[in-house]
PDB file of C-alpha atoms in Angstrom:
ATOM      1  CA  MET A  28     -67.700  77.301 -71.688  1.00 73.00           C
ATOM      2  CA  SER A  29     -68.410  75.576 -75.000  1.00 88.00           C
ATOM      3  CA  ARG A  30     -71.743  73.941 -75.666  1.00 89.00           C
ATOM      4  CA  GLY A  31     -70.268  70.441 -75.590  1.00 87.00           C
ATOM      5  CA  ALA A  32     -68.424  71.051 -72.333  1.00 87.00           C
ATOM      6  CA  GLN A  33     -71.588  72.459 -70.785  1.00 88.00           C
ATOM      7  CA  ARG A  34     -73.574  69.399 -71.869  1.00 88.00           C
ATOM      8  CA  ASP A  35     -70.862  67.114 -70.429  1.00 81.00           C
ATOM      9  CA  ALA A  36     -70.959  68.951 -67.097  1.00 83.00           C
ATOM     10  CA  GLU A  37     -74.757  68.671 -66.942  1.00 85.00           C
ATOM     11  CA  THR A  38     -74.600  64.949 -67.684  1.00 83.00           C
ATOM     12  CA  ARG A  39     -71.963  64.394 -64.991  1.00 80.00           C
ATOM     13  CA  ALA A  40     -74.061  66.319 -62.471  1.00 81.00           C
ATOM     14  CA  GLU A  41     -77.050  64.050 -63.176  1.00 83.00           C
ATOM     15  CA  LEU A  42     -75.115  60.837 -62.482  1.00 85.00           C
ATOM     16  CA  THR A  43     -75.725  59.179 -59.151  1.00 86.00           C
ATOM     17  CA  PRO A  44     -73.505  56.482 -57.680  1.00 88.00           C
ATOM     18  CA  LEU A  45     -74.849  52.964 -57.589  1.00 87.00           C
ATOM     19  CA  ALA A  46     -76.728  52.238 -54.391  1.00 88.00           C
ATOM     20  CA  PRO A  47     -75.461  49.338 -52.269  1.00 89.00           C
ATOM     21  CA  GLY A  48     -76.580  46.137 -53.944  1.00 90.00           C
ATOM     22  CA  GLU A  49     -77.929  47.949 -57.031  1.00 93.00           C
ATOM     23  CA  ARG A  50     -77.250  46.140 -60.274  1.00 95.00           C
ATOM     24  CA  PRO A  51     -78.606  47.959 -63.344  1.00 96.00           C
ATOM     25  CA  LEU A  52     -79.911  46.046 -66.346  1.00 96.00           C
ATOM     26  CA  GLY A  53     -76.644  46.382 -68.276  1.00 96.00           C
ATOM     27  CA  LEU A  54     -74.660  44.889 -65.422  1.00 96.00           C
ATOM     28  CA  ARG A  55     -77.057  41.950 -65.044  1.00 97.00           C
ATOM     29  CA  LEU A  56     -77.105  41.303 -68.798  1.00 97.00           C
ATOM     30  CA  GLY A  57     -73.307  41.501 -69.012  1.00 97.00           C
ATOM     31  CA  ALA A  58     -72.833  39.081 -66.118  1.00 98.00           C
ATOM     32  CA  ALA A  59     -75.425  36.720 -67.611  1.00 98.00           C
ATOM     33  CA  LEU A  60     -73.738  36.801 -71.028  1.00 98.00           C
ATOM     34  CA  ALA A  61     -70.319  36.138 -69.488  1.00 98.00           C
ATOM     35  CA  LEU A  62     -71.779  33.230 -67.519  1.00 98.00           C
ATOM     36  CA  LEU A  63     -73.483  31.846 -70.629  1.00 97.00           C
ATOM     37  CA  ILE A  64     -70.221  32.019 -72.583  1.00 96.00           C
ATOM     38  CA  ALA A  65     -68.372  30.303 -69.718  1.00 97.00           C
ATOM     39  CA  VAL A  66     -70.895  27.446 -69.574  1.00 97.00           C
ATOM     40  CA  ALA A  67     -70.827  27.053 -73.361  1.00 95.00           C
ATOM     41  CA  ASN A  68     -67.019  26.841 -73.287  1.00 94.00           C
ATOM     42  CA  LEU A  69     -67.101  24.284 -70.472  1.00 95.00           C
ATOM     43  CA  ILE A  70     -69.570  22.131 -72.423  1.00 95.00           C
ATOM     44  CA  GLY A  71     -67.538  22.522 -75.613  1.00 93.00           C
ATOM     45  CA  ALA A  72     -64.289  21.595 -73.843  1.00 92.00           C
ATOM     46  CA  ALA A  73     -65.920  18.557 -72.247  1.00 91.00           C
ATOM     47  CA  ALA A  74     -67.353  17.441 -75.584  1.00 92.00           C
ATOM     48  CA  GLY A  75     -64.057  18.016 -77.406  1.00 88.00           C
ATOM     49  CA  VAL A  76     -65.562  20.472 -79.881  1.00 89.00           C
ATOM     50  CA  GLY A  77     -63.183  22.482 -82.063  1.00 84.00           C
ATOM     51  CA  ASP A  78     -59.594  22.144 -83.128  1.00 86.00           C
ATOM     52  CA  ALA A  79     -58.068  23.777 -80.039  1.00 86.00           C
ATOM     53  CA  SER A  80     -56.991  21.951 -76.927  1.00 88.00           C
ATOM     54  CA  PRO A  81     -59.660  21.550 -74.233  1.00 90.00           C
ATOM     55  CA  ALA A  82     -57.325  23.549 -71.967  1.00 91.00           C
ATOM     56  CA  VAL A  83     -57.960  26.622 -74.143  1.00 92.00           C
ATOM     57  CA  GLY A  84     -61.719  26.248 -73.688  1.00 91.00           C
ATOM     58  CA  LEU A  85     -61.314  25.720 -69.957  1.00 94.00           C
ATOM     59  CA  GLY A  86     -59.030  28.741 -69.691  1.00 94.00           C
ATOM     60  CA  PHE A  87     -61.458  31.000 -71.525  1.00 94.00           C
ATOM     61  CA  ALA A  88     -64.317  29.634 -69.409  1.00 96.00           C
ATOM     62  CA  ALA A  89     -62.338  30.589 -66.284  1.00 97.00           C
ATOM     63  CA  VAL A  90     -61.791  34.106 -67.659  1.00 96.00           C
ATOM     64  CA  MET A  91     -65.520  34.479 -68.394  1.00 97.00           C
ATOM     65  CA  LEU A  92     -66.444  33.168 -64.926  1.00 97.00           C
ATOM     66  CA  ALA A  93     -64.074  35.728 -63.397  1.00 97.00           C
ATOM     67  CA  ALA A  94     -65.618  38.458 -65.568  1.00 97.00           C
ATOM     68  CA  ALA A  95     -69.143  37.456 -64.508  1.00 98.00           C
ATOM     69  CA  ALA A  96     -68.157  37.412 -60.831  1.00 98.00           C
ATOM     70  CA  GLY A  97     -66.327  40.729 -61.142  1.00 97.00           C
ATOM     71  CA  MET A  98     -69.256  42.412 -62.842  1.00 97.00           C
ATOM     72  CA  TRP A  99     -71.694  41.008 -60.281  1.00 96.00           C
ATOM     73  CA  ALA A 100     -69.416  42.454 -57.572  1.00 96.00           C
ATOM     74  CA  ARG A 101     -69.571  45.801 -59.447  1.00 95.00           C
ATOM     75  CA  ASN A 102     -65.846  45.932 -60.087  1.00 95.00           C
ATOM     76  CA  TYR A 103     -65.032  48.736 -62.546  1.00 95.00           C
ATOM     77  CA  MET A 104     -62.045  46.941 -64.106  1.00 96.00           C
ATOM     78  CA  ALA A 105     -64.091  43.783 -64.698  1.00 97.00           C
ATOM     79  CA  VAL A 106     -66.781  45.821 -66.472  1.00 97.00           C
ATOM     80  CA  LEU A 107     -64.116  47.629 -68.519  1.00 97.00           C
ATOM     81  CA  ALA A 108     -62.410  44.372 -69.526  1.00 97.00           C
ATOM     82  CA  PHE A 109     -65.704  42.750 -70.491  1.00 97.00           C
ATOM     83  CA  GLN A 110     -66.669  45.817 -72.477  1.00 97.00           C
ATOM     84  CA  ALA A 111     -63.361  45.566 -74.343  1.00 97.00           C
ATOM     85  CA  LEU A 112     -64.133  41.911 -75.152  1.00 96.00           C
ATOM     86  CA  LEU A 113     -67.595  42.932 -76.361  1.00 97.00           C
ATOM     87  CA  ALA A 114     -66.067  45.612 -78.593  1.00 97.00           C
ATOM     88  CA  VAL A 115     -63.620  43.120 -80.110  1.00 97.00           C
ATOM     89  CA  GLY A 116     -66.464  40.651 -80.681  1.00 97.00           C
ATOM     90  CA  ILE A 117     -68.647  43.284 -82.345  1.00 98.00           C
ATOM     91  CA  ILE A 118     -65.829  44.443 -84.632  1.00 97.00           C
ATOM     92  CA  TYR A 119     -64.856  40.866 -85.510  1.00 97.00           C
ATOM     93  CA  ALA A 120     -68.489  39.985 -86.286  1.00 97.00           C
ATOM     94  CA  ALA A 121     -68.934  43.109 -88.411  1.00 96.00           C
ATOM     95  CA  LEU A 122     -65.789  42.326 -90.387  1.00 96.00           C
ATOM     96  CA  SER A 123     -66.809  38.677 -90.765  1.00 96.00           C
ATOM     97  CA  LEU A 124     -69.983  39.832 -92.508  1.00 95.00           C
ATOM     98  CA  LEU A 125     -67.764  40.985 -95.375  1.00 94.00           C
ATOM     99  CA  LEU A 126     -66.454  37.455 -95.865  1.00 93.00           C
ATOM    100  CA  ALA A 127     -69.571  35.433 -95.013  1.00 92.00           C
ATOM    101  CA  SER A 128     -69.827  32.642 -97.566  1.00 93.00           C
ATOM    102  CA  SER A 129     -73.030  31.071 -96.246  1.00 95.00           C
ATOM    103  CA  LEU A 130     -76.330  32.095 -94.767  1.00 96.00           C
ATOM    104  CA  LEU A 131     -75.294  30.596 -91.422  1.00 95.00           C
ATOM    105  CA  GLY A 132     -72.149  32.756 -91.330  1.00 94.00           C
ATOM    106  CA  LEU A 133     -74.196  35.832 -92.123  1.00 96.00           C
ATOM    107  CA  LEU A 134     -76.785  35.050 -89.437  1.00 97.00           C
ATOM    108  CA  LEU A 135     -74.120  34.328 -86.812  1.00 96.00           C
ATOM    109  CA  GLY A 136     -72.415  37.651 -87.466  1.00 96.00           C
ATOM    110  CA  ILE A 137     -75.684  39.526 -87.230  1.00 97.00           C
ATOM    111  CA  ALA A 138     -76.630  37.636 -84.055  1.00 97.00           C
ATOM    112  CA  VAL A 139     -73.345  38.520 -82.340  1.00 97.00           C
ATOM    113  CA  ILE A 140     -73.783  42.186 -83.226  1.00 97.00           C
ATOM    114  CA  ALA A 141     -77.455  42.173 -82.160  1.00 98.00           C
ATOM    115  CA  ILE A 142     -76.675  40.597 -78.777  1.00 97.00           C
ATOM    116  CA  CYS A 143     -73.442  42.375 -77.871  1.00 97.00           C
ATOM    117  CA  SER A 144     -74.165  45.926 -79.037  1.00 97.00           C
ATOM    118  CA  PRO A 145     -77.038  46.712 -76.626  1.00 97.00           C
ATOM    119  CA  ILE A 146     -75.103  45.261 -73.693  1.00 97.00           C
ATOM    120  CA  PHE A 147     -72.055  47.319 -74.656  1.00 97.00           C
ATOM    121  CA  TRP A 148     -74.177  50.476 -74.781  1.00 96.00           C
ATOM    122  CA  LEU A 149     -75.883  49.770 -71.433  1.00 96.00           C
ATOM    123  CA  LEU A 150     -72.510  49.182 -69.758  1.00 96.00           C
ATOM    124  CA  VAL A 151     -71.296  52.670 -70.738  1.00 94.00           C
ATOM    125  CA  ARG A 152     -73.649  54.336 -68.251  1.00 90.00           C
ATOM    126  CA  VAL A 153     -72.933  51.663 -65.637  1.00 94.00           C
ATOM    127  CA  MET A 154     -69.227  52.431 -65.886  1.00 94.00           C
ATOM    128  CA  ALA A 155     -69.913  56.145 -65.484  1.00 90.00           C
ATOM    129  CA  ARG A 156     -72.024  55.486 -62.394  1.00 91.00           C
ATOM    130  CA  LEU A 157     -69.339  53.195 -60.956  1.00 91.00           C
ATOM    131  CA  GLN A 158     -66.871  56.099 -61.131  1.00 88.00           C
ATOM    132  CA  VAL A 159     -69.107  58.611 -59.341  1.00 83.00           C
ATOM    133  CA  PRO A 160     -67.814  59.080 -55.786  1.00 77.00           C
ATOM    134  CA  PRO A 161     -70.304  58.125 -53.053  1.00 73.00           C
ATOM    135  CA  GLU A 162     -72.200  61.062 -51.620  1.00 67.00           C
TER     136      GLU A 162
END
């Protein structure tokens, strides 16, 4: 067995399934971020902020509310989908740093990366624990 495969097997053996009602930090932070984004979109849609139709803001708020509820319910697919959205946000923010034409644009890109990256990393282990069969 190769060294990497041995290390993978040891890591898998150490994983324990989530206990009933257990919500690790990454799961709580992810659900809170999704809820915060949903509320911000609802407020923005109500205030008429942006060029898009308020229906777009309401639709995205509904998606974020569903993501928050799914993560709180410890649904693997909800965590996976939210992690994909985090990854897209991190990549978009990193690429926007190349084109930032103001200090505000630079700070917003850094803020998105600083907020989303730790949550993304914490959700990796949560997803692994969600896949472990109950003992």
